[in-house]
CSV table of C-alpha atoms and ligand atoms in Angstrom, one decimal:
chain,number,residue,atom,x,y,z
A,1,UNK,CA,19.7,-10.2,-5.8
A,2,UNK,CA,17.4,-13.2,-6.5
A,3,UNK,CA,13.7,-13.6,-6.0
A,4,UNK,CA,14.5,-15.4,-2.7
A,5,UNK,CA,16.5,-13.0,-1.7
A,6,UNK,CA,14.0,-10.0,-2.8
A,7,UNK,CA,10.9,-12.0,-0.8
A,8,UNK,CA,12.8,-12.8,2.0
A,9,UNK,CA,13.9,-8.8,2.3
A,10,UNK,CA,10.0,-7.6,1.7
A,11,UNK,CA,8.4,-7.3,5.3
A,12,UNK,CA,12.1,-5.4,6.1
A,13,UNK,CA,11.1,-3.1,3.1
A,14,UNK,CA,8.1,-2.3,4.3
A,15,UNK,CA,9.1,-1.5,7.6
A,16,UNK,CA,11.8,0.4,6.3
A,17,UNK,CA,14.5,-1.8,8.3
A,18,UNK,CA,16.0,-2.0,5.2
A,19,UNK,CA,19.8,-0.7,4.8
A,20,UNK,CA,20.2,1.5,2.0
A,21,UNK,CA,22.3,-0.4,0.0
A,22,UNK,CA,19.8,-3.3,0.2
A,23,UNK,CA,16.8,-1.4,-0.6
A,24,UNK,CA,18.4,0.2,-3.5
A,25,UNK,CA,19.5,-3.2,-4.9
A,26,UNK,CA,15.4,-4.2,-3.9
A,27,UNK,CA,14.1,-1.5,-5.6
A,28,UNK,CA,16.2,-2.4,-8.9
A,29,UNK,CA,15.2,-5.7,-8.4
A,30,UNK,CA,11.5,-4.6,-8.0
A,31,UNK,CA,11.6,-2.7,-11.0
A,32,UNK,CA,12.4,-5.8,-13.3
A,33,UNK,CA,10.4,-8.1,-11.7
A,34,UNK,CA,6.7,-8.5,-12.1
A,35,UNK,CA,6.6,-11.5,-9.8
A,36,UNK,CA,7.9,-9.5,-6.6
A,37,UNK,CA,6.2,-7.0,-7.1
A,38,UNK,CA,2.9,-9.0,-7.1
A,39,UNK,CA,4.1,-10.2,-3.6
A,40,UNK,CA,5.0,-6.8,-2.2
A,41,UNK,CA,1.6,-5.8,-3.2
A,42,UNK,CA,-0.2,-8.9,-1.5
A,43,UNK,CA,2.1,-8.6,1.6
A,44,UNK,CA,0.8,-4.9,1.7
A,45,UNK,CA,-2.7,-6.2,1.6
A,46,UNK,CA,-1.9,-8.5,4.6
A,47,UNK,CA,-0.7,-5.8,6.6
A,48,UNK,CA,-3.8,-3.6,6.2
A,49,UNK,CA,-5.3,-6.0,7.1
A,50,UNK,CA,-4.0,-7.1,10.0
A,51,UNK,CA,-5.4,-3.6,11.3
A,52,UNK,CA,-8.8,-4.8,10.7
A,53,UNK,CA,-7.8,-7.7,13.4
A,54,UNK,CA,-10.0,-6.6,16.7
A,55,UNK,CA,-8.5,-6.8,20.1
A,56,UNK,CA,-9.7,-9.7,21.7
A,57,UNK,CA,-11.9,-9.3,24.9
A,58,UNK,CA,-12.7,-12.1,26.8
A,59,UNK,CA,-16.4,-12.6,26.5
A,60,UNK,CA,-18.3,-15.8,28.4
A,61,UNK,CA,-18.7,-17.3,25.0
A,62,UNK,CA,-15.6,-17.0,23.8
A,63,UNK,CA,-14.2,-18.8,26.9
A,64,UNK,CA,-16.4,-21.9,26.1
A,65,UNK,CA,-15.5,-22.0,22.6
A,66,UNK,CA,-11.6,-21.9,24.4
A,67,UNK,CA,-12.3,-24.6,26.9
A,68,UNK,CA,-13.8,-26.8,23.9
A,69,UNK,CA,-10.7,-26.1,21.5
A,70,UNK,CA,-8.3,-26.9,24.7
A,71,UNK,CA,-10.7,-30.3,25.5
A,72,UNK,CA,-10.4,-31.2,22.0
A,73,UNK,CA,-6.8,-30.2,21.5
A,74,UNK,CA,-5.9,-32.8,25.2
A,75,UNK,CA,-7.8,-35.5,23.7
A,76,UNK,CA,-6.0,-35.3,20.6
A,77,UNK,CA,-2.7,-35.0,22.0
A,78,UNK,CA,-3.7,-37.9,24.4
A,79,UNK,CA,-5.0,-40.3,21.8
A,80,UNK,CA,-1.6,-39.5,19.9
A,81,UNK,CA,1.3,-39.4,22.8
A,82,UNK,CA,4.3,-39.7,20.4
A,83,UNK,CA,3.5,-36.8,17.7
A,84,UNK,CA,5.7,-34.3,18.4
A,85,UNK,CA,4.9,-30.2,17.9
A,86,UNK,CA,7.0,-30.5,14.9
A,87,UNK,CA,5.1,-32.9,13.0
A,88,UNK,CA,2.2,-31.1,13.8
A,89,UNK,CA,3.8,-28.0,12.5
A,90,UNK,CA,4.8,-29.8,9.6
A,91,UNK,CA,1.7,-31.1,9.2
A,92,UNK,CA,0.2,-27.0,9.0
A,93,UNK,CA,3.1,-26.0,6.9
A,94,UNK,CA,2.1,-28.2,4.0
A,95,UNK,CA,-1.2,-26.5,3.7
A,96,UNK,CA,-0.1,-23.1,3.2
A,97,UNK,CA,1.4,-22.1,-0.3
A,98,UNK,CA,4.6,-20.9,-0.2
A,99,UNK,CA,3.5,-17.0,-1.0
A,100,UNK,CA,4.6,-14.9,1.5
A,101,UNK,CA,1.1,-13.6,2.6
A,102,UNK,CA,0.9,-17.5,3.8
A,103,UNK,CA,3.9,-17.3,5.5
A,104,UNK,CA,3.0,-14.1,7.9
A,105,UNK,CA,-0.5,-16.2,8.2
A,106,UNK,CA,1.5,-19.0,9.6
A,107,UNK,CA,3.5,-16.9,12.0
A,108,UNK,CA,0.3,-15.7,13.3
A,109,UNK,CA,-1.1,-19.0,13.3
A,110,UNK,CA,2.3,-20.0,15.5
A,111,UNK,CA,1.7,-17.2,17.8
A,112,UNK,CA,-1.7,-18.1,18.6
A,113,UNK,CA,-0.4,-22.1,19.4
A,114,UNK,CA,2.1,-20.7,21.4
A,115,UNK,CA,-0.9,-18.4,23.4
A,116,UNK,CA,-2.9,-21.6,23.5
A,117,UNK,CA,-0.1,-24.2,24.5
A,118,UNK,CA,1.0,-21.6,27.4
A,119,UNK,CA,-2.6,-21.9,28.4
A,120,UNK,CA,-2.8,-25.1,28.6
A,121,UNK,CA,0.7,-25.2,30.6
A,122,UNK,CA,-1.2,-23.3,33.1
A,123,UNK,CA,-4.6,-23.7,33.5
A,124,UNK,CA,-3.9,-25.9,36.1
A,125,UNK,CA,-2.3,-23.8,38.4
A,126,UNK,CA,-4.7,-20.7,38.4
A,127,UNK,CA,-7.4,-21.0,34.7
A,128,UNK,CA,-8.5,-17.5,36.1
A,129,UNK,CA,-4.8,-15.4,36.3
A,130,UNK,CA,-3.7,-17.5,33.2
A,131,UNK,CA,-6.6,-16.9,30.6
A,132,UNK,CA,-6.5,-13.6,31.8
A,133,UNK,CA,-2.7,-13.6,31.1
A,134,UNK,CA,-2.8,-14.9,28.1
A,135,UNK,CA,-5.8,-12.6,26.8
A,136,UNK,CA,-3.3,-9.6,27.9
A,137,UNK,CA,-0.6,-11.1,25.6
A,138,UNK,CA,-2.5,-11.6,22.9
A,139,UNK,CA,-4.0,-7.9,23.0
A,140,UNK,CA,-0.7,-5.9,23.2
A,141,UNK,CA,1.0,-8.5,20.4
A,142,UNK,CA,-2.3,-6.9,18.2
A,143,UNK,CA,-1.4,-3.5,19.9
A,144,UNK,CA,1.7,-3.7,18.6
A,145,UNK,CA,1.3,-5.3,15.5
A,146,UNK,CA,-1.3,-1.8,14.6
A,147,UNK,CA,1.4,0.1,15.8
A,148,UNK,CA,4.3,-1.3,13.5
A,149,UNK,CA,1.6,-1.3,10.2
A,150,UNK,CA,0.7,2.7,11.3
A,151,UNK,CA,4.9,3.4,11.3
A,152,UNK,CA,5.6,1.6,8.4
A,153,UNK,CA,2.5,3.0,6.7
A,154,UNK,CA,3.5,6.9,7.6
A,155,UNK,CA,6.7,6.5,5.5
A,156,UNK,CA,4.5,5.7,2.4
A,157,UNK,CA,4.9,7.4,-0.5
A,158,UNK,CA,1.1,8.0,-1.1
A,159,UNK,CA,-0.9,10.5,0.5
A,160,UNK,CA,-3.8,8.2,0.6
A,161,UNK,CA,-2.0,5.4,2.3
A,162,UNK,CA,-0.4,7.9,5.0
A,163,UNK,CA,-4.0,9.0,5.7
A,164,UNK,CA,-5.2,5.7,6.3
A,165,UNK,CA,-2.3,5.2,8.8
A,166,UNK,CA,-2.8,8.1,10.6
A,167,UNK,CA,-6.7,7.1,11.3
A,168,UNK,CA,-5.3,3.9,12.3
A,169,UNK,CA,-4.0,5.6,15.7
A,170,UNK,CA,-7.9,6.0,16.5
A,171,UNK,CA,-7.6,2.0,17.2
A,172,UNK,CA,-4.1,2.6,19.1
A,173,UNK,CA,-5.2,2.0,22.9
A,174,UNK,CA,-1.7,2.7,24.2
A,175,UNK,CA,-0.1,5.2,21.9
A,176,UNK,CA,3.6,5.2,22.8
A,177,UNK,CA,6.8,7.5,22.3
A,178,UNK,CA,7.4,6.2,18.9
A,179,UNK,CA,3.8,6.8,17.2
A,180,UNK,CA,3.7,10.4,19.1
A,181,UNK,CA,7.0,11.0,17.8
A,182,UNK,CA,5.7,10.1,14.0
A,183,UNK,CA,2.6,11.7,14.3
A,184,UNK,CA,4.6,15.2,15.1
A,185,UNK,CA,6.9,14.2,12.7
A,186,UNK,CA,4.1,14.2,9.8
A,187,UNK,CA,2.5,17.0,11.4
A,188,UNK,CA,5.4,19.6,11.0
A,189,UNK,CA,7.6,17.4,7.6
A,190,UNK,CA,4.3,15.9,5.4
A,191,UNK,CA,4.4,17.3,2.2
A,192,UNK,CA,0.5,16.9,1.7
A,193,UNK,CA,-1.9,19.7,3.5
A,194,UNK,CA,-4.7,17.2,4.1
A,195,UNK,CA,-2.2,14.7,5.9
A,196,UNK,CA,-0.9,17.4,8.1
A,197,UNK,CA,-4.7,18.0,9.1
A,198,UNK,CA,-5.9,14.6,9.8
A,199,UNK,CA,-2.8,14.1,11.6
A,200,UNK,CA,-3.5,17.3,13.9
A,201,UNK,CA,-7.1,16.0,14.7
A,202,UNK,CA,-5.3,12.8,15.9
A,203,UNK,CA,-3.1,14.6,17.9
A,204,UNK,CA,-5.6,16.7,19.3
A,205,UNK,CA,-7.5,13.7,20.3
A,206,UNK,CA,-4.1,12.6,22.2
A,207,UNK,CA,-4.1,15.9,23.9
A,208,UNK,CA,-4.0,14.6,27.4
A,209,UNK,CA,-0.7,13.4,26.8
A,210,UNK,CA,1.9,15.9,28.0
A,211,UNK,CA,4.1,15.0,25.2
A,212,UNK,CA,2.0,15.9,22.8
A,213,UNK,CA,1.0,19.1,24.1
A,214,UNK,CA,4.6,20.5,24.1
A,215,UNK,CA,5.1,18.7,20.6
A,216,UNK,CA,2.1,20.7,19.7
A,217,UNK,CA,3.3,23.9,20.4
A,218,UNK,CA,6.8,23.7,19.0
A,219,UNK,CA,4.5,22.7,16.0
A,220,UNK,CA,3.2,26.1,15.7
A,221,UNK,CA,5.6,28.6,14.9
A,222,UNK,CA,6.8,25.4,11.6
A,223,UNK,CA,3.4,25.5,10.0
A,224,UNK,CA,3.0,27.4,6.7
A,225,UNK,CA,-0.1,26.5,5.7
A,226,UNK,CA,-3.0,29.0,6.5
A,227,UNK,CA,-5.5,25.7,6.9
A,228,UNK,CA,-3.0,24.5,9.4
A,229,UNK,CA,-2.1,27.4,11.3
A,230,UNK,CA,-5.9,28.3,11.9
A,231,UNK,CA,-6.8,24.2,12.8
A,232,UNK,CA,-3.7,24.5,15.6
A,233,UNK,CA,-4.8,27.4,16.7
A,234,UNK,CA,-8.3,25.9,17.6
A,235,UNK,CA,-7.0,23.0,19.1
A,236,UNK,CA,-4.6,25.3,21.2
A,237,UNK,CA,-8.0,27.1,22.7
A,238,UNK,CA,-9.6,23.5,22.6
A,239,UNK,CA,-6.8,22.3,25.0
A,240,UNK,CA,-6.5,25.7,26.8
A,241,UNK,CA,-3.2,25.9,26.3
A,242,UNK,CA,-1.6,28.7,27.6
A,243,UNK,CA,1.9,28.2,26.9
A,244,UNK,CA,1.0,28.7,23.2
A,245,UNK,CA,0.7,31.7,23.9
A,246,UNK,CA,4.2,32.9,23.4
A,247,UNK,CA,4.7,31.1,19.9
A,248,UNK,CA,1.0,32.4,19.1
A,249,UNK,CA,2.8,36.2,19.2
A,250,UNK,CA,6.0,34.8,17.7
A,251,UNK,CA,3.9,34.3,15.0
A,252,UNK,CA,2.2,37.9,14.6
A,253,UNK,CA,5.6,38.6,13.3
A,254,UNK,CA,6.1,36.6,11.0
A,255,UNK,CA,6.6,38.3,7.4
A,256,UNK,CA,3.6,37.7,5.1
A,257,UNK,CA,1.4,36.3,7.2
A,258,UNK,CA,-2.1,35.1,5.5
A,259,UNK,CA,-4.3,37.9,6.5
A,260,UNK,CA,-7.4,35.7,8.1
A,261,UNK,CA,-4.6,33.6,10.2
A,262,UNK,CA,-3.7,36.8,11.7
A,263,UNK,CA,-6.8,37.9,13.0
A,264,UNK,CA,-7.3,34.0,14.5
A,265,UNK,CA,-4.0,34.0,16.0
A,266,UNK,CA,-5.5,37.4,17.4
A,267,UNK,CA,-8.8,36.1,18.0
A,268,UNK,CA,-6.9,32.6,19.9
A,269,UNK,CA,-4.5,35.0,22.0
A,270,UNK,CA,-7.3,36.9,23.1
A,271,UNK,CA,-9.2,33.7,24.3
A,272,UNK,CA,-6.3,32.3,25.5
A,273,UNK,CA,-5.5,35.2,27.7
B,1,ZN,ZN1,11.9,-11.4,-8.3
């Protein structure tokens, strides 16, 4: 594999779209090559932060400043009636170094041309439904941007970097299947106790979701940390979870059984009950 072929295949590799052959022959790649590595590094930074990116609201001003770019943008396009989008494009391209950081930069930038020529397309139909339409696009391509950066962050090797993702789901506004099914996933498989807690608090957060709740208590009877028994416990008397209640005595039986976590399961069936 060249370096084209390695930067092309980095946003994959982060994503963990990657098949294994091809992140194997990455990895080698990686290995040797300072200058990729560089690039994985800065397209990492770009992802984090992407997170940082806040959900646009529409706010009165923020509609003027839209109104001005749109007058400016007519004009232009009016003073200039045979440049075509792809000179214009071209034009853009030519400003952005070819680094791959640039390149997701651009795609953003293309998205929001796209949001602001479908705007234009419509405003005069209906500005109202259309901004409004186009403010709703623009929020769930964020939405799931955060949502593809929290996955692909989970699989990280480092416990600090699967931390961060999992306090990432706090700016989540519709947590889906997939991030529920990750978030269990780390819950009951992370290697690292202090993962499996913060993940827990963000579940419990998430506890009006039925999914969750049953997730929660199939979670239970896996945990073999004391730290994490006792937290679940709490969150199952938090929740009022009766249906825990069962696992909760499974668990009395287990062999060796950390002493303080039996009297809380006691303590939680007792409440619970
Ligand atoms: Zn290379």
């Amino acid at each position: 594999m060249n370096c084209e072929g390695a930067k092309d295949r980095l946003l994959d590799y982060l994503n963990n779209e990657l098949p294994a052959a091809d992140r194997a022959t990455l990895d080698a790649h990686l290995a040797n090559c300072p200058d990729c590595r560089h690039e994985l590094a800065e397209t990492k930074q770009v992802w984090q932060l992407m997170a940082t990116v806040p959900t646009p609201e529409p706010r009165p001003d923020m509609r003027t400043n839209f109104y001005a770019m749109l007058d400016t943008f007519a004009e232009a396009e009016a003073a200039r009636p045979t440049r075509s989008w792809t000179s214009i494009l071209d034009q853009i391209k030519s400003f952005w170094t070819p680094t791959l950081a640039a390149r997701l930069a651009y795609s953003l930038l293309l998205v929001s041309l796209g949001v602001a020529a479908g705007y234009w397309l419509q405003q005069k139909q209906s500005p109202d439904v259309a901004y409004r339409q186009q403010i709703d696009t623009l929020s769930s391509q964020v939405q799931e941007m955060r949502q593809m950066m929290m996955l692909s962050m989970l699989e990280n090797p480092s416990a600090t970097e699967r931390l961060r993702a999992v306090s990432y789901t706090k700016d989540i506004s519709d947590v889906d299947g997939r991030v529920i099914d990750a978030l269990l996933t780390t819950l009951n498989n992370d290697p690292n106790v202090n993962v499996r807690l913060v993940t827990l608090e963000a579940l419990a957060d998430l506890g009006h979701d039925s999914r969750v709740r049953e997730g929660l208590i199939h979670a239970l009877p896996q945990q073999d940390s004391p730290l994490v028994q006792v937290a679940l416990a709490d969150v199952m008397v938090k929740l009022q979870e009766k249906r825990s209640l069962k696992p909760l005595r499974q668990m009395l039986r287990q062999e060796g059984l950390n002493d303080l976590v039996k009297s809380k399961i006691e303590q939680t069936i007792r409440e619970l009950s």
